mmCIF file of C-alpha atoms in Angstrom:
data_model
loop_
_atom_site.group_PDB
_atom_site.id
_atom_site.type_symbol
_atom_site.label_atom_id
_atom_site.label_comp_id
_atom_site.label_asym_id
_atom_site.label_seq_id
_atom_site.Cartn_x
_atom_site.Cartn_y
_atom_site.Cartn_z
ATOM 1 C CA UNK A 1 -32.811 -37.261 15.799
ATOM 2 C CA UNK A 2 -31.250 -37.396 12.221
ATOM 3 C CA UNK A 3 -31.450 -33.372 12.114
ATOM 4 C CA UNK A 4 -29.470 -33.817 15.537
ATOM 5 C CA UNK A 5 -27.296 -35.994 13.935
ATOM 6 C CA UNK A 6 -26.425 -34.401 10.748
ATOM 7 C CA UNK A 7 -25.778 -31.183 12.374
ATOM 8 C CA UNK A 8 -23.749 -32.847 14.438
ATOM 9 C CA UNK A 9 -21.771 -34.293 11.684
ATOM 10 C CA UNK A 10 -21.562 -30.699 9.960
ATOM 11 C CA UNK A 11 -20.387 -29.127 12.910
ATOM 12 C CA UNK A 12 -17.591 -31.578 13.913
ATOM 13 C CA UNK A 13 -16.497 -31.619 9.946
ATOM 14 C CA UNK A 14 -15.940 -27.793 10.064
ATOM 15 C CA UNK A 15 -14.664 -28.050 13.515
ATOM 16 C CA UNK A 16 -11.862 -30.088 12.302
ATOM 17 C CA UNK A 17 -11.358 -28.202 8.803
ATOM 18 C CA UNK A 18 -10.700 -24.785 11.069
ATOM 19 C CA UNK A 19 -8.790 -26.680 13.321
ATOM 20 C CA UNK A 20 -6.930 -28.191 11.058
ATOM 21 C CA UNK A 21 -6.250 -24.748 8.674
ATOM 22 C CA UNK A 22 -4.998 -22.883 12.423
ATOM 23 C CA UNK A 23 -2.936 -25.007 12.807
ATOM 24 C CA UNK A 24 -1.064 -26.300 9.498
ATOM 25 C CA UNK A 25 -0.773 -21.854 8.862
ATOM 26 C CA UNK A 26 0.244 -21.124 11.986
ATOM 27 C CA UNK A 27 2.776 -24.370 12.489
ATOM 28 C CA UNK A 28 4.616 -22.889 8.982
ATOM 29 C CA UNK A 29 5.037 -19.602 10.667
ATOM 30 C CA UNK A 30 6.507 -21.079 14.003
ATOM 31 C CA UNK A 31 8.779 -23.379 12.303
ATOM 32 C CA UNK A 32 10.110 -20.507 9.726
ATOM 33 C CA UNK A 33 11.069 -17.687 12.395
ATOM 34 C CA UNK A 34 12.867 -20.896 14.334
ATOM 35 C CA UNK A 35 14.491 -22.152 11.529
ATOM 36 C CA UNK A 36 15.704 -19.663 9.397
ATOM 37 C CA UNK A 37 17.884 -17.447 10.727
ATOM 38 C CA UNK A 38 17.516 -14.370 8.302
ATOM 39 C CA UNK A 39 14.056 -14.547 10.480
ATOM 40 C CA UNK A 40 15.452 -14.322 14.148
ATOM 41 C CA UNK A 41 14.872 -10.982 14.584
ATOM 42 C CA UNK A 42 12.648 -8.870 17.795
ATOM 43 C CA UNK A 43 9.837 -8.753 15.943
ATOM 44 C CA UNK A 44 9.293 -12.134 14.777
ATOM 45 C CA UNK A 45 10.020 -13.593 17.994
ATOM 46 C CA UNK A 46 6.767 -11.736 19.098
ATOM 47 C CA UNK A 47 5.288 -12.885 15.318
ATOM 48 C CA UNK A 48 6.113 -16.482 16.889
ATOM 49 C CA UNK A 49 4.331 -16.364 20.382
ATOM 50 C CA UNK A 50 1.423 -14.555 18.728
ATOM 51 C CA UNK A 51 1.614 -17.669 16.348
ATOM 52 C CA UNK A 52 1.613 -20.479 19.245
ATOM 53 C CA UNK A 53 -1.404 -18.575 20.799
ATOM 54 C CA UNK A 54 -3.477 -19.093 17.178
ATOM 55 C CA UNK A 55 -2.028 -22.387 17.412
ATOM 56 C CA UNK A 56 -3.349 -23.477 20.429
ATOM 57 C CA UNK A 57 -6.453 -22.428 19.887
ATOM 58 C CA UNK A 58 -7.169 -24.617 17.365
ATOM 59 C CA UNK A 59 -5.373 -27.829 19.160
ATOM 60 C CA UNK A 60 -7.240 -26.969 22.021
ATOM 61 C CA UNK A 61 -10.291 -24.456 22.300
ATOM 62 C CA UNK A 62 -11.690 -25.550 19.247
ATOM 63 C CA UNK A 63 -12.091 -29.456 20.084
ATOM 64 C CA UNK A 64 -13.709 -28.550 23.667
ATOM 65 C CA UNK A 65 -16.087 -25.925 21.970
ATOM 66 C CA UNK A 66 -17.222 -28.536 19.651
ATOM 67 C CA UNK A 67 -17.914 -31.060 22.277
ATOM 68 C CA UNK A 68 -19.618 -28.558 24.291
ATOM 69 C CA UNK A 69 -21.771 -27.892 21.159
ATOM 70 C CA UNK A 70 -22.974 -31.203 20.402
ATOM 71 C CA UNK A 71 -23.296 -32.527 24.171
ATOM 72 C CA UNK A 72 -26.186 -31.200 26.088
ATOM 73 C CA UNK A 73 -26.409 -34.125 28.438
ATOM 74 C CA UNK A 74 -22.694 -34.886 29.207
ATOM 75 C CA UNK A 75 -22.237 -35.778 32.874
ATOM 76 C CA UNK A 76 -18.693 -34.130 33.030
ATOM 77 C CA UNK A 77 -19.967 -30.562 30.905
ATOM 78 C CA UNK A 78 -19.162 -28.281 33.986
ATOM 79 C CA UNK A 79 -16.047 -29.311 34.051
ATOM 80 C CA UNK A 80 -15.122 -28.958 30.498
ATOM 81 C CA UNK A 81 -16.773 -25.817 30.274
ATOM 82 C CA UNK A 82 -14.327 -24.529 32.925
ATOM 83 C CA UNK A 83 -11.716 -26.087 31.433
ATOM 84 C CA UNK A 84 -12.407 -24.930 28.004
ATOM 85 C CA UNK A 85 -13.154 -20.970 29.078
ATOM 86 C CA UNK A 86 -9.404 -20.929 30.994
ATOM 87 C CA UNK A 87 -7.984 -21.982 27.304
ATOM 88 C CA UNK A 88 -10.156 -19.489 25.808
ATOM 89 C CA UNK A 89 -9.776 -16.412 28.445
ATOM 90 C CA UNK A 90 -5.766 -17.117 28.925
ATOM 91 C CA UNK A 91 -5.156 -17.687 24.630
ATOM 92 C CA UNK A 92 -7.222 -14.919 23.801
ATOM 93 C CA UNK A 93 -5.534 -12.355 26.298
ATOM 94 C CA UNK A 94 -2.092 -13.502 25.318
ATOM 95 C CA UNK A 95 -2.759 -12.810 21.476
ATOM 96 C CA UNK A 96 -4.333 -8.954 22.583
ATOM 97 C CA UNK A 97 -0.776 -8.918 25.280
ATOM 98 C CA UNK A 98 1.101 -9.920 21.946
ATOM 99 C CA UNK A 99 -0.476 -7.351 19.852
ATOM 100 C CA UNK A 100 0.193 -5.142 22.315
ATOM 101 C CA UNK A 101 4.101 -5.951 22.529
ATOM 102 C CA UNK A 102 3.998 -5.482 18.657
ATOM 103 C CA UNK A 103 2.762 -2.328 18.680
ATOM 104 C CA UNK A 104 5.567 -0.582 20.815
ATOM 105 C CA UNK A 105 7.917 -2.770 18.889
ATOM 106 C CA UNK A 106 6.918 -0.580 15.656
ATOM 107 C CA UNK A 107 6.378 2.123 17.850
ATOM 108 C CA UNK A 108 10.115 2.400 18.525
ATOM 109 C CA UNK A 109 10.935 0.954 15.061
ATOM 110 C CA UNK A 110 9.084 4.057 13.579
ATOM 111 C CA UNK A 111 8.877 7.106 15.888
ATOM 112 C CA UNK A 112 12.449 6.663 17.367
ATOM 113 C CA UNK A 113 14.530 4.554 15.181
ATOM 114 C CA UNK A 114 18.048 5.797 16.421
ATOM 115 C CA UNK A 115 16.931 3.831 20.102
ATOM 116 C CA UNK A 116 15.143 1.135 18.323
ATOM 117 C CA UNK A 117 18.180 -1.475 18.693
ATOM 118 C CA UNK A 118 18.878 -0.463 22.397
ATOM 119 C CA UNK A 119 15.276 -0.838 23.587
ATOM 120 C CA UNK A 120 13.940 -3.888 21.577
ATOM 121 C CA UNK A 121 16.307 -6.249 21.871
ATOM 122 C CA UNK A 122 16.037 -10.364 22.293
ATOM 123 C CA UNK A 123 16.337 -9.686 26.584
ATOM 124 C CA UNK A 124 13.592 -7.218 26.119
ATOM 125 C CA UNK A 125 11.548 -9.290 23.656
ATOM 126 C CA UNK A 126 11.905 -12.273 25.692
ATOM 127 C CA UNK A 127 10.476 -10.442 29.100
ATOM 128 C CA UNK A 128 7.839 -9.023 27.342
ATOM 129 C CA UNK A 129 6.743 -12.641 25.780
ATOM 130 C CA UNK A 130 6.830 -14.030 29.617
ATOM 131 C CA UNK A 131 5.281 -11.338 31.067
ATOM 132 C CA UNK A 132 2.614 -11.650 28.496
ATOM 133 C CA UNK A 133 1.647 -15.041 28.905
ATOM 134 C CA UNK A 134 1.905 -14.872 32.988
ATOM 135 C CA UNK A 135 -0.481 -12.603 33.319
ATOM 136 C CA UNK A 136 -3.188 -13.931 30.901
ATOM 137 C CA UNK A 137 -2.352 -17.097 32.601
ATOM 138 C CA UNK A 138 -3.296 -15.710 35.801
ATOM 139 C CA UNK A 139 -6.208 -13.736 34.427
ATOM 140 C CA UNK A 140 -7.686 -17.008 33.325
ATOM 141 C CA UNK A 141 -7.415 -19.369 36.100
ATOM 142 C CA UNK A 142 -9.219 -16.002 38.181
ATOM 143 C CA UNK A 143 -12.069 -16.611 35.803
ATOM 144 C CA UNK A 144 -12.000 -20.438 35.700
ATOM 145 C CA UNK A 145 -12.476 -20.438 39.564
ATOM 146 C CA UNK A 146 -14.787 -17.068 40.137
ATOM 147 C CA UNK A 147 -16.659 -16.400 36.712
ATOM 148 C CA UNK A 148 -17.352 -19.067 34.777
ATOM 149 C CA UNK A 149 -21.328 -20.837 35.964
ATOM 150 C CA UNK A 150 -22.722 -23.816 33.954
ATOM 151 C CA UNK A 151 -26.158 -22.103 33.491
ATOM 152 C CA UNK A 152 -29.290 -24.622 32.604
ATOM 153 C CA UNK A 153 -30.639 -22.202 30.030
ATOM 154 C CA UNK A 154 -27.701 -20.113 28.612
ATOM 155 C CA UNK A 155 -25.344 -22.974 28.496
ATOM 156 C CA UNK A 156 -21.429 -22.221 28.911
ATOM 157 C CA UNK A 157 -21.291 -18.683 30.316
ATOM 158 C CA UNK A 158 -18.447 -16.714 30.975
ATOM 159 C CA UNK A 159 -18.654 -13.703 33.753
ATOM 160 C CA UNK A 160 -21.375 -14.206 36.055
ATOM 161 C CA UNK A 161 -19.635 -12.255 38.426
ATOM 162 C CA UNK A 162 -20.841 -8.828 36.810
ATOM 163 C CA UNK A 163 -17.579 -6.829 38.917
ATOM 164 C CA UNK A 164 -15.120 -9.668 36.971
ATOM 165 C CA UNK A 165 -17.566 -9.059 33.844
ATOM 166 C CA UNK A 166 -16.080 -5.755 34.072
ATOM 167 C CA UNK A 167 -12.434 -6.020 35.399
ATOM 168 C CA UNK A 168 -12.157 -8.567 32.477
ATOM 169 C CA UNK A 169 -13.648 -6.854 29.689
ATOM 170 C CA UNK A 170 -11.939 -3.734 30.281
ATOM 171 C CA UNK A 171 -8.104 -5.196 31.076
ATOM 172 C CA UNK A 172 -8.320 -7.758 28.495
ATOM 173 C CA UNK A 173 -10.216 -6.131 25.629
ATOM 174 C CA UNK A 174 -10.943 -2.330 26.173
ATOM 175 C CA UNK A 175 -7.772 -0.923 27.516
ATOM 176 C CA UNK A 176 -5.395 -2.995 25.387
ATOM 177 C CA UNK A 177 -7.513 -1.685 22.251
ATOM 178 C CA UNK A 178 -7.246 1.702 23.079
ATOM 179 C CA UNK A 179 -3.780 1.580 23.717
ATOM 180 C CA UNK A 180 -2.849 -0.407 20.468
ATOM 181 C CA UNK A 181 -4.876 2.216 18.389
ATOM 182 C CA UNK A 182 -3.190 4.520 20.065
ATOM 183 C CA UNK A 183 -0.370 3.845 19.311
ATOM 184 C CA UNK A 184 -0.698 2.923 15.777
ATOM 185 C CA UNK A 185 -2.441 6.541 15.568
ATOM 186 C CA UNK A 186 0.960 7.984 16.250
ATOM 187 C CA UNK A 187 2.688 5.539 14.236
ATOM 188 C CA UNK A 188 0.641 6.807 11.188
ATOM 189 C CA UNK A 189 1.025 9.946 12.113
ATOM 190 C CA UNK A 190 5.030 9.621 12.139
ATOM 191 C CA UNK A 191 5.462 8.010 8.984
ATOM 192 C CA UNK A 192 3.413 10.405 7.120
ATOM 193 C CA UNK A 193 5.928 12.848 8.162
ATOM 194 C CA UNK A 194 8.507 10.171 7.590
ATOM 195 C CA UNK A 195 7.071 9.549 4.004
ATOM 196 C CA UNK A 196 6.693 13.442 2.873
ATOM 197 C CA UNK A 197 10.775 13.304 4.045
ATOM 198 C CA UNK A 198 12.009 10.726 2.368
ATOM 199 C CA UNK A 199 12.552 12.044 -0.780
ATOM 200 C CA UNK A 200 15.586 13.856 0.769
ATOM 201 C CA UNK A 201 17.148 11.248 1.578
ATOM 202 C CA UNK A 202 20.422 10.667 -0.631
ATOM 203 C CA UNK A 203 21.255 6.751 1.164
ATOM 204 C CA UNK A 204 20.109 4.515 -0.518
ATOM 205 C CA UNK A 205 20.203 2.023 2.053
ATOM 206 C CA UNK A 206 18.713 4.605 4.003
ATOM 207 C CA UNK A 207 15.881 5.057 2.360
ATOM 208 C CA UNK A 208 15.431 1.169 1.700
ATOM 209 C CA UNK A 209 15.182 0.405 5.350
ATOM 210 C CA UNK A 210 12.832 3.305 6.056
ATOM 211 C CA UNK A 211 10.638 1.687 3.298
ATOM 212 C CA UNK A 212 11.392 -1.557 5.047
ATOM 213 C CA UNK A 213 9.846 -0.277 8.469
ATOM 214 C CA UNK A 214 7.149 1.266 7.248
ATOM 215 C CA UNK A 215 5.599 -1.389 5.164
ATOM 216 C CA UNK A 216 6.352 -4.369 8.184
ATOM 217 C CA UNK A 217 4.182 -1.835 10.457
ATOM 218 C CA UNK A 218 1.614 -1.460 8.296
ATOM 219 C CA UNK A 219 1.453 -5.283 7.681
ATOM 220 C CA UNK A 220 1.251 -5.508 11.164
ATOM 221 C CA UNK A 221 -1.147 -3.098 11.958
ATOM 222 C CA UNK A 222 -3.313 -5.030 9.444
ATOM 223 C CA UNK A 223 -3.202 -7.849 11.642
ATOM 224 C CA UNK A 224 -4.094 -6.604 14.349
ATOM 225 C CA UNK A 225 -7.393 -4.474 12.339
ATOM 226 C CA UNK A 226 -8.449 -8.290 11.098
ATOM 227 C CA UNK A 227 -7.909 -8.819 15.204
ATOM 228 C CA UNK A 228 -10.396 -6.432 15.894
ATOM 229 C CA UNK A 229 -12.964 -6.570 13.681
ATOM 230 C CA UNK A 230 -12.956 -10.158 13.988
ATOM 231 C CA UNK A 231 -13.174 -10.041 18.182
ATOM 232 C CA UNK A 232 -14.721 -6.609 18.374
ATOM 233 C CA UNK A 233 -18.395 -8.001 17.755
ATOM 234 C CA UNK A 234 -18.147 -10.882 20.400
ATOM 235 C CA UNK A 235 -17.064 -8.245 23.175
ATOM 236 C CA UNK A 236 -19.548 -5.854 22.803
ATOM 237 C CA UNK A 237 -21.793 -8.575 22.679
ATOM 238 C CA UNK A 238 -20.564 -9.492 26.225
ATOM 239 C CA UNK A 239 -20.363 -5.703 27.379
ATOM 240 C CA UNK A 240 -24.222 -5.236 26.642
ATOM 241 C CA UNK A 241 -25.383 -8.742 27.501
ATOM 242 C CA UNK A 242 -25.919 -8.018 31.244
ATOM 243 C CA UNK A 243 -27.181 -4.746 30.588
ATOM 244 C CA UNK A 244 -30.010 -6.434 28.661
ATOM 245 C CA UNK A 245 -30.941 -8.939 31.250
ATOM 246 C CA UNK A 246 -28.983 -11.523 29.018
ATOM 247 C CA UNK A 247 -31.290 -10.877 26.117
ATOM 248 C CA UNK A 248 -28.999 -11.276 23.584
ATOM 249 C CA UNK A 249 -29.686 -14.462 21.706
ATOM 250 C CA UNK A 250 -26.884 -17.521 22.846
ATOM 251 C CA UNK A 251 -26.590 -18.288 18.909
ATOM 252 C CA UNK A 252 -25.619 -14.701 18.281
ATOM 253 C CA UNK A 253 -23.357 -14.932 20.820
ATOM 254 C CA UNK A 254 -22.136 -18.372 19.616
ATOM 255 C CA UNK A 255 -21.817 -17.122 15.494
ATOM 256 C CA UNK A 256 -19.415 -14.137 16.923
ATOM 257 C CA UNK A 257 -17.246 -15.987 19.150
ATOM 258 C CA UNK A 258 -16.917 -18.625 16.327
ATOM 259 C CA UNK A 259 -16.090 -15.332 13.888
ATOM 260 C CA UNK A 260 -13.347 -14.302 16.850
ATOM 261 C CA UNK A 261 -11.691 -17.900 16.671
ATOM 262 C CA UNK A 262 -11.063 -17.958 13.021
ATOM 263 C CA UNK A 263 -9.089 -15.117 13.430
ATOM 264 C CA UNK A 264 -6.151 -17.527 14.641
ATOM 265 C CA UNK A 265 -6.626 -18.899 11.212
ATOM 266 C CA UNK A 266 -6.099 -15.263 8.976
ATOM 267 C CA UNK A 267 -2.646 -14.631 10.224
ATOM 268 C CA UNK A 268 -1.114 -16.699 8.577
ATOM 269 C CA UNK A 269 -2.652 -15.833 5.315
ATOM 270 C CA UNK A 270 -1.384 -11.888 5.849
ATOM 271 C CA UNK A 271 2.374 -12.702 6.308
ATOM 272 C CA UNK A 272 2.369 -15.001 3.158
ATOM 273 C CA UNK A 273 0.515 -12.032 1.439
ATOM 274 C CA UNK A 274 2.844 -9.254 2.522
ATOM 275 C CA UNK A 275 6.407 -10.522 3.396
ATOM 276 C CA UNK A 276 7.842 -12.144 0.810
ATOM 277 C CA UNK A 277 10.187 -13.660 2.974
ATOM 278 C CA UNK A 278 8.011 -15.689 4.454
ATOM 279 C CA UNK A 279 6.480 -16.887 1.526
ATOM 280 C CA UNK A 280 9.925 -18.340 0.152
ATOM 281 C CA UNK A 281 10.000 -20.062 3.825
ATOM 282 C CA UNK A 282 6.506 -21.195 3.428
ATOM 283 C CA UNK A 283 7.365 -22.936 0.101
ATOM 284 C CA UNK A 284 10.854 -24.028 1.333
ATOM 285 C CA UNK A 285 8.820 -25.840 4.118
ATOM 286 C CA UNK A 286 5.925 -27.125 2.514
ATOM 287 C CA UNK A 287 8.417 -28.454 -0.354
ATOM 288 C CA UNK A 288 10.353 -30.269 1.982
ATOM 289 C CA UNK A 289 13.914 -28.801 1.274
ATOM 290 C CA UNK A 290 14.405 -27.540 4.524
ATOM 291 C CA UNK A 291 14.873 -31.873 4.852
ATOM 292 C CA UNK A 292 17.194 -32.401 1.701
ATOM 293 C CA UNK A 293 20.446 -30.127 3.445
ATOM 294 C CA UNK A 294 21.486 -27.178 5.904
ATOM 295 C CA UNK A 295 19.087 -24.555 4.999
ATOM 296 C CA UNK A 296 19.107 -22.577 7.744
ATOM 297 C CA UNK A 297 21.574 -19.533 6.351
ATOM 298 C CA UNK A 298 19.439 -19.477 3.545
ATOM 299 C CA UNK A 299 18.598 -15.816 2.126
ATOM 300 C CA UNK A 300 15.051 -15.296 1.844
ATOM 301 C CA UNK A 301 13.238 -13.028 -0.622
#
């Protein structure tokens, strides 16, 4: 009983210290791209919904997780197990849809500048935010109702149905990550060519904003990398599980989903690191002079 109990206690501390980091990070980057206007730009707006997914997920996946973990014997645990899957499914597919969305946004940025302004705009931005969360909304509602069983030996389990197994793993995960890395393939491949060119450029402010470009894609395509490799290890785990007769130990499979959440946590981290724009917001916020006057117009650096 007291190893029960102290495991318990260790569990719910770090629950709430994740929890807590997702959301403080991820609340500075939502309330910078709204509040500074240097930051209202096509890109950020998709930088902000991929921020309220990471947010979310620690208001709300992480709590029911941990009370899943530490109640075997709770009368309502089907329930929240369906409820806590549809936050999981639906968050997690709208932060691979947003990914997604930010790679054809540097796509266009990169490989075709000159039509960059005419085909990411706000309108466009905005439709591809909406569409992004309606579908992953629908996606995980499917699952709530068809694939989620309360098993009395494997616990929580997602995709029962083995032909939603499928359909799910391969239109949230597998075709998303092939596209992204596709893309990013011929991003790299672009401003390589873009990078041996450069030097012949006489503009100055030309050259600048090239420079600009090419160092917000690769910041981006860092986050989405850390995406990967933190998520990557959890789906295969759920590709081969069935295969293997469900073989796969549940505290595997509970370590790597863990290791998948705390990506919502790393984003955060990456835009303070790279953009030094968003580290002057950071400490504007955090400093509180965003509440001593107008500070909106303010020019970040």
């Amino acid at each position: 009983m007291s190893t029960f109990t102290t495991t318990t206690y260790l569990l719910c501390v770090a629950v709430g210290c994740l929890s807590v980091l997702i959301m403080f990070g991820n609340l500075l980057v939502i309330i910078s791209i709204i509040y500074f206007k240097q930051l209202h730009t096509p890109t950020n707006y998709l930088i902000l919904s991929l921020a309220v997914a990471d947010l979310l997920v620690g208001l709300l996946v992480l709590p029911f997780s941990a009370i899943l973990a530490v109640s075997s014997c709770w009368y309502y645990q089907d329930l929240l197990c369906k409820v806590r899957t549809t936050f999981d499914v639906f968050l997690t597919a709208s932060s691979i849809s947003n990914l997604c969305s930010i790679s054809v946004d540097r796509y266009y940025a990169v490989c075709q500048p000159l039509r960059y302004r005419d085909k990411i705009n706000v309108r466009v931005v905005v439709i591809m935010i909406l569409v992004s969360w309606t579908v992953s909304a629908f996606f995980a509602v499917t699952v709530a109702i068809l694939g989620v069983n309360q098993g009395s030996n494997r616990g929580c389990v997602l995709f029962q149905n083995n032909s939603l197994a499928i359909m799910g793993l391969v239109f949230v995960f597998y075709i998303p990550t092939i596209t992204m890395l596709t893309i990013y393939l011929k991003i790299l491949t672009v401003a390589q060519r873009q990078a041996r060119s450069i030097q012949n450029v006489t503009c100055q402010s030309k050259k600048s904003e090239r420079k600009m470009e090419r160092k917000a894609t690769k910041t981006l395509a860092i986050v989405m990398g850390i995406f990967l490799t933190c998520w990557t290890p959890f789906f295969l785990c759920l590709t081969f599980n069935p295969l293997s007769d469900y073989t796969i130990p549940v505290a595997l499979m509970a370590a790597f989903k863990w290791f998948g959440w705390s990506n919502s946590m790393l984003n955060p981290f990456i835009y303070a690191f790279f953009y030094s724009w968003f580290r002057s917001a950071f400490r504007m916020i955090i400093s509180g002079k965003i509440f001593q006057g107008n500070c909106v117009n303010s020019k970040l650096r």
